[in-house]
Amino acid sequence: MNYDLGKRDERKVKFAAHVLLNYKNEGQVLYFYVSKKIQKKFKLKDNEANDVGILANIGDCKIW
């Protein structure tokens, strides 16, 4: 079957959890700054640390 299509990389899941626990909220804007230190902590390449969609649809925020 297509078991591998549903698999998620554990380090990316841990990173997503970190983002959700530590994002900033200013008015209706949510953001999270991914420093090189955080990238190194979660062993992420530059293109793996840009999933801003994880902050979508939180509360009444318009921008993330």
JSON list of N, CA and C in Angstrom, two decimals:
[
{"chain": "A", "resi": 1, "resn": "MET", "atom": "N", "xyz": [0.83, -1.18, 0.00]},
{"chain": "A", "resi": 1, "resn": "MET", "atom": "CA", "xyz": [0.00, 0.00, 0.00]},
{"chain": "A", "resi": 1, "resn": "MET", "atom": "C", "xyz": [0.88, 1.25, 0.00]},
{"chain": "A", "resi": 2, "resn": "ASN", "atom": "N", "xyz": [0.27, 2.38, 0.26]},
{"chain": "A", "resi": 2, "resn": "ASN", "atom": "CA", "xyz": [0.98, 3.66, 0.26]},
{"chain": "A", "resi": 2, "resn": "ASN", "atom": "C", "xyz": [1.32, 4.11, 1.67]},
{"chain": "A", "resi": 3, "resn": "TYR", "atom": "N", "xyz": [1.85, 3.20, 2.45]},
{"chain": "A", "resi": 3, "resn": "TYR", "atom": "CA", "xyz": [2.16, 3.49, 3.85]},
{"chain": "A", "resi": 3, "resn": "TYR", "atom": "C", "xyz": [3.11, 4.68, 3.98]},
{"chain": "A", "resi": 4, "resn": "ASP", "atom": "N", "xyz": [4.12, 4.74, 3.13]},
{"chain": "A", "resi": 4, "resn": "ASP", "atom": "CA", "xyz": [5.13, 5.81, 3.24]},
{"chain": "A", "resi": 4, "resn": "ASP", "atom": "C", "xyz": [4.56, 7.20, 2.97]},
{"chain": "A", "resi": 5, "resn": "LEU", "atom": "N", "xyz": [3.46, 7.29, 2.24]},
{"chain": "A", "resi": 5, "resn": "LEU", "atom": "CA", "xyz": [2.88, 8.61, 1.95]},
{"chain": "A", "resi": 5, "resn": "LEU", "atom": "C", "xyz": [2.33, 9.28, 3.20]},
{"chain": "A", "resi": 6, "resn": "GLY", "atom": "N", "xyz": [1.92, 8.49, 4.17]},
{"chain": "A", "resi": 6, "resn": "GLY", "atom": "CA", "xyz": [1.36, 9.05, 5.40]},
{"chain": "A", "resi": 6, "resn": "GLY", "atom": "C", "xyz": [2.37, 9.23, 6.51]},
{"chain": "A", "resi": 7, "resn": "LYS", "atom": "N", "xyz": [3.60, 8.82, 6.28]},
{"chain": "A", "resi": 7, "resn": "LYS", "atom": "CA", "xyz": [4.63, 8.94, 7.31]},
{"chain": "A", "resi": 7, "resn": "LYS", "atom": "C", "xyz": [5.06, 10.39, 7.48]},
{"chain": "A", "resi": 8, "resn": "ARG", "atom": "N", "xyz": [5.34, 10.75, 8.73]},
{"chain": "A", "resi": 8, "resn": "ARG", "atom": "CA", "xyz": [5.86, 12.08, 9.02]},
{"chain": "A", "resi": 8, "resn": "ARG", "atom": "C", "xyz": [7.20, 11.93, 9.72]},
{"chain": "A", "resi": 9, "resn": "ASP", "atom": "N", "xyz": [8.12, 12.78, 9.35]},
{"chain": "A", "resi": 9, "resn": "ASP", "atom": "CA", "xyz": [9.46, 12.78, 9.93]},
{"chain": "A", "resi": 9, "resn": "ASP", "atom": "C", "xyz": [9.36, 13.26, 11.38]},
{"chain": "A", "resi": 10, "resn": "GLU", "atom": "N", "xyz": [9.87, 12.48, 12.32]},
{"chain": "A", "resi": 10, "resn": "GLU", "atom": "CA", "xyz": [9.73, 12.80, 13.74]},
{"chain": "A", "resi": 10, "resn": "GLU", "atom": "C", "xyz": [10.36, 14.14, 14.10]},
{"chain": "A", "resi": 11, "resn": "ARG", "atom": "N", "xyz": [11.49, 14.48, 13.51]},
{"chain": "A", "resi": 11, "resn": "ARG", "atom": "CA", "xyz": [12.13, 15.75, 13.84]},
{"chain": "A", "resi": 11, "resn": "ARG", "atom": "C", "xyz": [11.28, 16.92, 13.36]},
{"chain": "A", "resi": 12, "resn": "LYS", "atom": "N", "xyz": [10.55, 16.76, 12.25]},
{"chain": "A", "resi": 12, "resn": "LYS", "atom": "CA", "xyz": [9.66, 17.83, 11.78]},
{"chain": "A", "resi": 12, "resn": "LYS", "atom": "C", "xyz": [8.44, 17.95, 12.68]},
{"chain": "A", "resi": 13, "resn": "VAL", "atom": "N", "xyz": [7.96, 16.84, 13.20]},
{"chain": "A", "resi": 13, "resn": "VAL", "atom": "CA", "xyz": [6.83, 16.87, 14.13]},
{"chain": "A", "resi": 13, "resn": "VAL", "atom": "C", "xyz": [7.25, 17.59, 15.41]},
{"chain": "A", "resi": 14, "resn": "LYS", "atom": "N", "xyz": [8.45, 17.30, 15.91]},
{"chain": "A", "resi": 14, "resn": "LYS", "atom": "CA", "xyz": [8.95, 17.96, 17.11]},
{"chain": "A", "resi": 14, "resn": "LYS", "atom": "C", "xyz": [9.13, 19.46, 16.87]},
{"chain": "A", "resi": 15, "resn": "PHE", "atom": "N", "xyz": [9.62, 19.82, 15.68]},
{"chain": "A", "resi": 15, "resn": "PHE", "atom": "CA", "xyz": [9.77, 21.23, 15.33]},
{"chain": "A", "resi": 15, "resn": "PHE", "atom": "C", "xyz": [8.40, 21.92, 15.29]},
{"chain": "A", "resi": 16, "resn": "ALA", "atom": "N", "xyz": [7.42, 21.27, 14.67]},
{"chain": "A", "resi": 16, "resn": "ALA", "atom": "CA", "xyz": [6.07, 21.84, 14.60]},
{"chain": "A", "resi": 16, "resn": "ALA", "atom": "C", "xyz": [5.50, 22.06, 16.00]},
{"chain": "A", "resi": 17, "resn": "ALA", "atom": "N", "xyz": [5.72, 21.11, 16.89]},
{"chain": "A", "resi": 17, "resn": "ALA", "atom": "CA", "xyz": [5.25, 21.26, 18.27]},
{"chain": "A", "resi": 17, "resn": "ALA", "atom": "C", "xyz": [5.93, 22.45, 18.94]},
{"chain": "A", "resi": 18, "resn": "HIS", "atom": "N", "xyz": [7.22, 22.61, 18.69]},
{"chain": "A", "resi": 18, "resn": "HIS", "atom": "CA", "xyz": [7.98, 23.73, 19.26]},
{"chain": "A", "resi": 18, "resn": "HIS", "atom": "C", "xyz": [7.41, 25.06, 18.75]},
{"chain": "A", "resi": 19, "resn": "VAL", "atom": "N", "xyz": [7.12, 25.13, 17.46]},
{"chain": "A", "resi": 19, "resn": "VAL", "atom": "CA", "xyz": [6.55, 26.35, 16.88]},
{"chain": "A", "resi": 19, "resn": "VAL", "atom": "C", "xyz": [5.21, 26.66, 17.53]},
{"chain": "A", "resi": 20, "resn": "LEU", "atom": "N", "xyz": [4.35, 25.66, 17.65]},
{"chain": "A", "resi": 20, "resn": "LEU", "atom": "CA", "xyz": [3.02, 25.88, 18.21]},
{"chain": "A", "resi": 20, "resn": "LEU", "atom": "C", "xyz": [3.06, 26.29, 19.68]},
{"chain": "A", "resi": 21, "resn": "LEU", "atom": "N", "xyz": [4.09, 25.87, 20.38]},
{"chain": "A", "resi": 21, "resn": "LEU", "atom": "CA", "xyz": [4.22, 26.24, 21.79]},
{"chain": "A", "resi": 21, "resn": "LEU", "atom": "C", "xyz": [4.91, 27.58, 22.01]},
{"chain": "A", "resi": 22, "resn": "ASN", "atom": "N", "xyz": [5.60, 28.09, 20.98]},
{"chain": "A", "resi": 22, "resn": "ASN", "atom": "CA", "xyz": [6.43, 29.27, 21.17]},
{"chain": "A", "resi": 22, "resn": "ASN", "atom": "C", "xyz": [6.19, 30.42, 20.19]},
{"chain": "A", "resi": 23, "resn": "TYR", "atom": "N", "xyz": [5.15, 30.36, 19.38]},
{"chain": "A", "resi": 23, "resn": "TYR", "atom": "CA", "xyz": [4.92, 31.44, 18.42]},
{"chain": "A", "resi": 23, "resn": "TYR", "atom": "C", "xyz": [4.54, 32.72, 19.16]},
{"chain": "A", "resi": 24, "resn": "LYS", "atom": "N", "xyz": [4.70, 33.83, 18.47]},
{"chain": "A", "resi": 24, "resn": "LYS", "atom": "CA", "xyz": [4.37, 35.15, 19.03]},
{"chain": "A", "resi": 24, "resn": "LYS", "atom": "C", "xyz": [3.08, 35.65, 18.38]},
{"chain": "A", "resi": 25, "resn": "ASN", "atom": "N", "xyz": [2.34, 36.44, 19.14]},
{"chain": "A", "resi": 25, "resn": "ASN", "atom": "CA", "xyz": [1.07, 36.97, 18.67]},
{"chain": "A", "resi": 25, "resn": "ASN", "atom": "C", "xyz": [1.06, 38.47, 18.92]},
{"chain": "A", "resi": 26, "resn": "GLU", "atom": "N", "xyz": [0.97, 39.24, 17.84]},
{"chain": "A", "resi": 26, "resn": "GLU", "atom": "CA", "xyz": [0.86, 40.69, 17.95]},
{"chain": "A", "resi": 26, "resn": "GLU", "atom": "C", "xyz": [-0.39, 41.13, 17.20]},
{"chain": "A", "resi": 27, "resn": "GLY", "atom": "N", "xyz": [-1.43, 41.38, 17.94]},
{"chain": "A", "resi": 27, "resn": "GLY", "atom": "CA", "xyz": [-2.70, 41.73, 17.30]},
{"chain": "A", "resi": 27, "resn": "GLY", "atom": "C", "xyz": [-3.25, 40.53, 16.57]},
{"chain": "A", "resi": 28, "resn": "GLN", "atom": "N", "xyz": [-3.41, 40.68, 15.27]},
{"chain": "A", "resi": 28, "resn": "GLN", "atom": "CA", "xyz": [-3.90, 39.57, 14.45]},
{"chain": "A", "resi": 28, "resn": "GLN", "atom": "C", "xyz": [-2.79, 38.98, 13.59]},
{"chain": "A", "resi": 29, "resn": "VAL", "atom": "N", "xyz": [-1.56, 39.10, 14.06]},
{"chain": "A", "resi": 29, "resn": "VAL", "atom": "CA", "xyz": [-0.39, 38.58, 13.35]},
{"chain": "A", "resi": 29, "resn": "VAL", "atom": "C", "xyz": [0.31, 37.55, 14.23]},
{"chain": "A", "resi": 30, "resn": "LEU", "atom": "N", "xyz": [0.52, 36.36, 13.68]},
{"chain": "A", "resi": 30, "resn": "LEU", "atom": "CA", "xyz": [1.28, 35.31, 14.37]},
{"chain": "A", "resi": 30, "resn": "LEU", "atom": "C", "xyz": [2.61, 35.15, 13.67]},
{"chain": "A", "resi": 31, "resn": "TYR", "atom": "N", "xyz": [3.67, 34.94, 14.45]},
{"chain": "A", "resi": 31, "resn": "TYR", "atom": "CA", "xyz": [4.97, 34.70, 13.82]},
{"chain": "A", "resi": 31, "resn": "TYR", "atom": "C", "xyz": [5.86, 33.87, 14.73]},
{"chain": "A", "resi": 32, "resn": "PHE", "atom": "N", "xyz": [6.85, 33.27, 14.11]},
{"chain": "A", "resi": 32, "resn": "PHE", "atom": "CA", "xyz": [7.86, 32.51, 14.82]},
{"chain": "A", "resi": 32, "resn": "PHE", "atom": "C", "xyz": [9.16, 32.66, 14.05]},
{"chain": "A", "resi": 33, "resn": "TYR", "atom": "N", "xyz": [10.20, 33.11, 14.72]},
{"chain": "A", "resi": 33, "resn": "TYR", "atom": "CA", "xyz": [11.50, 33.30, 14.08]},
{"chain": "A", "resi": 33, "resn": "TYR", "atom": "C", "xyz": [12.32, 32.02, 14.24]},
{"chain": "A", "resi": 34, "resn": "VAL", "atom": "N", "xyz": [12.75, 31.47, 13.11]},
{"chain": "A", "resi": 34, "resn": "VAL", "atom": "CA", "xyz": [13.56, 30.25, 13.14]},
{"chain": "A", "resi": 34, "resn": "VAL", "atom": "C", "xyz": [15.02, 30.65, 12.99]},
{"chain": "A", "resi": 35, "resn": "SER", "atom": "N", "xyz": [15.73, 30.65, 14.10]},
{"chain": "A", "resi": 35, "resn": "SER", "atom": "CA", "xyz": [17.15, 31.00, 14.09]},
{"chain": "A", "resi": 35, "resn": "SER", "atom": "C", "xyz": [17.98, 29.79, 13.65]},
{"chain": "A", "resi": 36, "resn": "LYS", "atom": "N", "xyz": [19.24, 30.05, 13.35]},
{"chain": "A", "resi": 36, "resn": "LYS", "atom": "CA", "xyz": [20.15, 28.95, 13.00]},
{"chain": "A", "resi": 36, "resn": "LYS", "atom": "C", "xyz": [20.28, 27.98, 14.17]},
{"chain": "A", "resi": 37, "resn": "LYS", "atom": "N", "xyz": [20.22, 28.50, 15.39]},
{"chain": "A", "resi": 37, "resn": "LYS", "atom": "CA", "xyz": [20.30, 27.66, 16.59]},
{"chain": "A", "resi": 37, "resn": "LYS", "atom": "C", "xyz": [19.12, 26.67, 16.64]},
{"chain": "A", "resi": 38, "resn": "ILE", "atom": "N", "xyz": [17.93, 27.16, 16.33]},
{"chain": "A", "resi": 38, "resn": "ILE", "atom": "CA", "xyz": [16.75, 26.30, 16.32]},
{"chain": "A", "resi": 38, "resn": "ILE", "atom": "C", "xyz": [16.85, 25.29, 15.18]},
{"chain": "A", "resi": 39, "resn": "GLN", "atom": "N", "xyz": [17.31, 25.74, 14.02]},
{"chain": "A", "resi": 39, "resn": "GLN", "atom": "CA", "xyz": [17.50, 24.81, 12.90]},
{"chain": "A", "resi": 39, "resn": "GLN", "atom": "C", "xyz": [18.45, 23.69, 13.30]},
{"chain": "A", "resi": 40, "resn": "LYS", "atom": "N", "xyz": [19.53, 24.05, 13.96]},
{"chain": "A", "resi": 40, "resn": "LYS", "atom": "CA", "xyz": [20.51, 23.04, 14.37]},
{"chain": "A", "resi": 40, "resn": "LYS", "atom": "C", "xyz": [19.90, 22.10, 15.42]},
{"chain": "A", "resi": 41, "resn": "LYS", "atom": "N", "xyz": [19.15, 22.64, 16.37]},
{"chain": "A", "resi": 41, "resn": "LYS", "atom": "CA", "xyz": [18.53, 21.83, 17.42]},
{"chain": "A", "resi": 41, "resn": "LYS", "atom": "C", "xyz": [17.64, 20.74, 16.83]},
{"chain": "A", "resi": 42, "resn": "PHE", "atom": "N", "xyz": [16.87, 21.09, 15.78]},
{"chain": "A", "resi": 42, "resn": "PHE", "atom": "CA", "xyz": [15.94, 20.14, 15.18]},
{"chain": "A", "resi": 42, "resn": "PHE", "atom": "C", "xyz": [16.50, 19.49, 13.91]},
{"chain": "A", "resi": 43, "resn": "LYS", "atom": "N", "xyz": [17.77, 19.78, 13.60]},
{"chain": "A", "resi": 43, "resn": "LYS", "atom": "CA", "xyz": [18.46, 19.20, 12.44]},
{"chain": "A", "resi": 43, "resn": "LYS", "atom": "C", "xyz": [17.70, 19.47, 11.14]},
{"chain": "A", "resi": 44, "resn": "LEU", "atom": "N", "xyz": [17.32, 20.74, 10.95]},
{"chain": "A", "resi": 44, "resn": "LEU", "atom": "CA", "xyz": [16.55, 21.14, 9.78]},
{"chain": "A", "resi": 44, "resn": "LEU", "atom": "C", "xyz": [17.41, 21.86, 8.76]},
{"chain": "A", "resi": 45, "resn": "LYS", "atom": "N", "xyz": [17.18, 21.57, 7.50]},
{"chain": "A", "resi": 45, "resn": "LYS", "atom": "CA", "xyz": [17.79, 22.33, 6.42]},
{"chain": "A", "resi": 45, "resn": "LYS", "atom": "C", "xyz": [16.98, 23.62, 6.26]},
{"chain": "A", "resi": 46, "resn": "ASP", "atom": "N", "xyz": [17.54, 24.59, 5.54]},
{"chain": "A", "resi": 46, "resn": "ASP", "atom": "CA", "xyz": [16.83, 25.86, 5.34]},
{"chain": "A", "resi": 46, "resn": "ASP", "atom": "C", "xyz": [15.43, 25.66, 4.77]},
{"chain": "A", "resi": 47, "resn": "ASN", "atom": "N", "xyz": [15.31, 24.78, 3.79]},
{"chain": "A", "resi": 47, "resn": "ASN", "atom": "CA", "xyz": [14.00, 24.58, 3.15]},
{"chain": "A", "resi": 47, "resn": "ASN", "atom": "C", "xyz": [13.03, 23.77, 4.00]},
{"chain": "A", "resi": 48, "resn": "GLU", "atom": "N", "xyz": [13.49, 23.21, 5.11]},
{"chain": "A", "resi": 48, "resn": "GLU", "atom": "CA", "xyz": [12.61, 22.45, 5.99]},
{"chain": "A", "resi": 48, "resn": "GLU", "atom": "C", "xyz": [12.09, 23.31, 7.15]},
{"chain": "A", "resi": 49, "resn": "ALA", "atom": "N", "xyz": [12.61, 24.48, 7.30]},
{"chain": "A", "resi": 49, "resn": "ALA", "atom": "CA", "xyz": [12.25, 25.34, 8.44]},
{"chain": "A", "resi": 49, "resn": "ALA", "atom": "C", "xyz": [11.30, 26.46, 8.03]},
{"chain": "A", "resi": 50, "resn": "ASN", "atom": "N", "xyz": [10.61, 26.29, 6.93]},
{"chain": "A", "resi": 50, "resn": "ASN", "atom": "CA", "xyz": [9.78, 27.39, 6.42]},
{"chain": "A", "resi": 50, "resn": "ASN", "atom": "C", "xyz": [8.30, 27.03, 6.32]},
{"chain": "A", "resi": 51, "resn": "ASP", "atom": "N", "xyz": [7.84, 26.11, 7.12]},
{"chain": "A", "resi": 51, "resn": "ASP", "atom": "CA", "xyz": [6.44, 25.70, 7.06]},
{"chain": "A", "resi": 51, "resn": "ASP", "atom": "C", "xyz": [5.56, 26.64, 7.87]},
{"chain": "A", "resi": 52, "resn": "VAL", "atom": "N", "xyz": [5.24, 27.78, 7.29]},
{"chain": "A", "resi": 52, "resn": "VAL", "atom": "CA", "xyz": [4.44, 28.77, 8.00]},
{"chain": "A", "resi": 52, "resn": "VAL", "atom": "C", "xyz": [2.97, 28.36, 8.11]},
{"chain": "A", "resi": 53, "resn": "GLY", "atom": "N", "xyz": [2.55, 27.43, 7.31]},
{"chain": "A", "resi": 53, "resn": "GLY", "atom": "CA", "xyz": [1.16, 26.99, 7.32]},
{"chain": "A", "resi": 53, "resn": "GLY", "atom": "C", "xyz": [0.71, 26.42, 8.64]},
{"chain": "A", "resi": 54, "resn": "ILE", "atom": "N", "xyz": [1.66, 26.01, 9.45]},
{"chain": "A", "resi": 54, "resn": "ILE", "atom": "CA", "xyz": [1.31, 25.42, 10.75]},
{"chain": "A", "resi": 54, "resn": "ILE", "atom": "C", "xyz": [0.60, 26.43, 11.65]},
{"chain": "A", "resi": 55, "resn": "LEU", "atom": "N", "xyz": [0.81, 27.72, 11.41]},
{"chain": "A", "resi": 55, "resn": "LEU", "atom": "CA", "xyz": [0.17, 28.76, 12.23]},
{"chain": "A", "resi": 55, "resn": "LEU", "atom": "C", "xyz": [-1.16, 29.23, 11.65]},
{"chain": "A", "resi": 56, "resn": "ALA", "atom": "N", "xyz": [-1.56, 28.66, 10.52]},
{"chain": "A", "resi": 56, "resn": "ALA", "atom": "CA", "xyz": [-2.82, 29.07, 9.90]},
{"chain": "A", "resi": 56, "resn": "ALA", "atom": "C", "xyz": [-4.02, 28.67, 10.76]},
{"chain": "A", "resi": 57, "resn": "ASN", "atom": "N", "xyz": [-5.05, 29.47, 10.68]},
{"chain": "A", "resi": 57, "resn": "ASN", "atom": "CA", "xyz": [-6.34, 29.17, 11.33]},
{"chain": "A", "resi": 57, "resn": "ASN", "atom": "C", "xyz": [-6.28, 29.08, 12.85]},
{"chain": "A", "resi": 58, "resn": "ILE", "atom": "N", "xyz": [-5.39, 29.84, 13.47]},
{"chain": "A", "resi": 58, "resn": "ILE", "atom": "CA", "xyz": [-5.34, 29.91, 14.93]},
{"chain": "A", "resi": 58, "resn": "ILE", "atom": "C", "xyz": [-6.08, 31.18, 15.35]},
{"chain": "A", "resi": 59, "resn": "GLY", "atom": "N", "xyz": [-7.13, 31.01, 16.11]},
{"chain": "A", "resi": 59, "resn": "GLY", "atom": "CA", "xyz": [-7.90, 32.16, 16.58]},
{"chain": "A", "resi": 59, "resn": "GLY", "atom": "C", "xyz": [-8.43, 33.00, 15.44]},
{"chain": "A", "resi": 60, "resn": "ASP", "atom": "N", "xyz": [-8.40, 34.32, 15.63]},
{"chain": "A", "resi": 60, "resn": "ASP", "atom": "CA", "xyz": [-8.91, 35.23, 14.60]},
{"chain": "A", "resi": 60, "resn": "ASP", "atom": "C", "xyz": [-7.78, 35.93, 13.85]},
{"chain": "A", "resi": 61, "resn": "CYS", "atom": "N", "xyz": [-6.60, 35.34, 13.86]},
{"chain": "A", "resi": 61, "resn": "CYS", "atom": "CA", "xyz": [-5.45, 35.95, 13.20]},
{"chain": "A", "resi": 61, "resn": "CYS", "atom": "C", "xyz": [-5.61, 35.94, 11.69]},
{"chain": "A", "resi": 62, "resn": "LYS", "atom": "N", "xyz": [-5.18, 37.02, 11.08]},
{"chain": "A", "resi": 62, "resn": "LYS", "atom": "CA", "xyz": [-5.31, 37.19, 9.64]},
{"chain": "A", "resi": 62, "resn": "LYS", "atom": "C", "xyz": [-4.00, 36.93, 8.90]},
{"chain": "A", "resi": 63, "resn": "ILE", "atom": "N", "xyz": [-2.87, 37.08, 9.60]},
{"chain": "A", "resi": 63, "resn": "ILE", "atom": "CA", "xyz": [-1.56, 36.96, 8.96]},
{"chain": "A", "resi": 63, "resn": "ILE", "atom": "C", "xyz": [-0.70, 36.02, 9.79]},
{"chain": "A", "resi": 64, "resn": "TRP", "atom": "N", "xyz": [0.03, 35.15, 9.11]},
{"chain": "A", "resi": 64, "resn": "TRP", "atom": "CA", "xyz": [0.94, 34.25, 9.79]},
{"chain": "A", "resi": 64, "resn": "TRP", "atom": "C", "xyz": [2.16, 34.03, 8.93]}
]
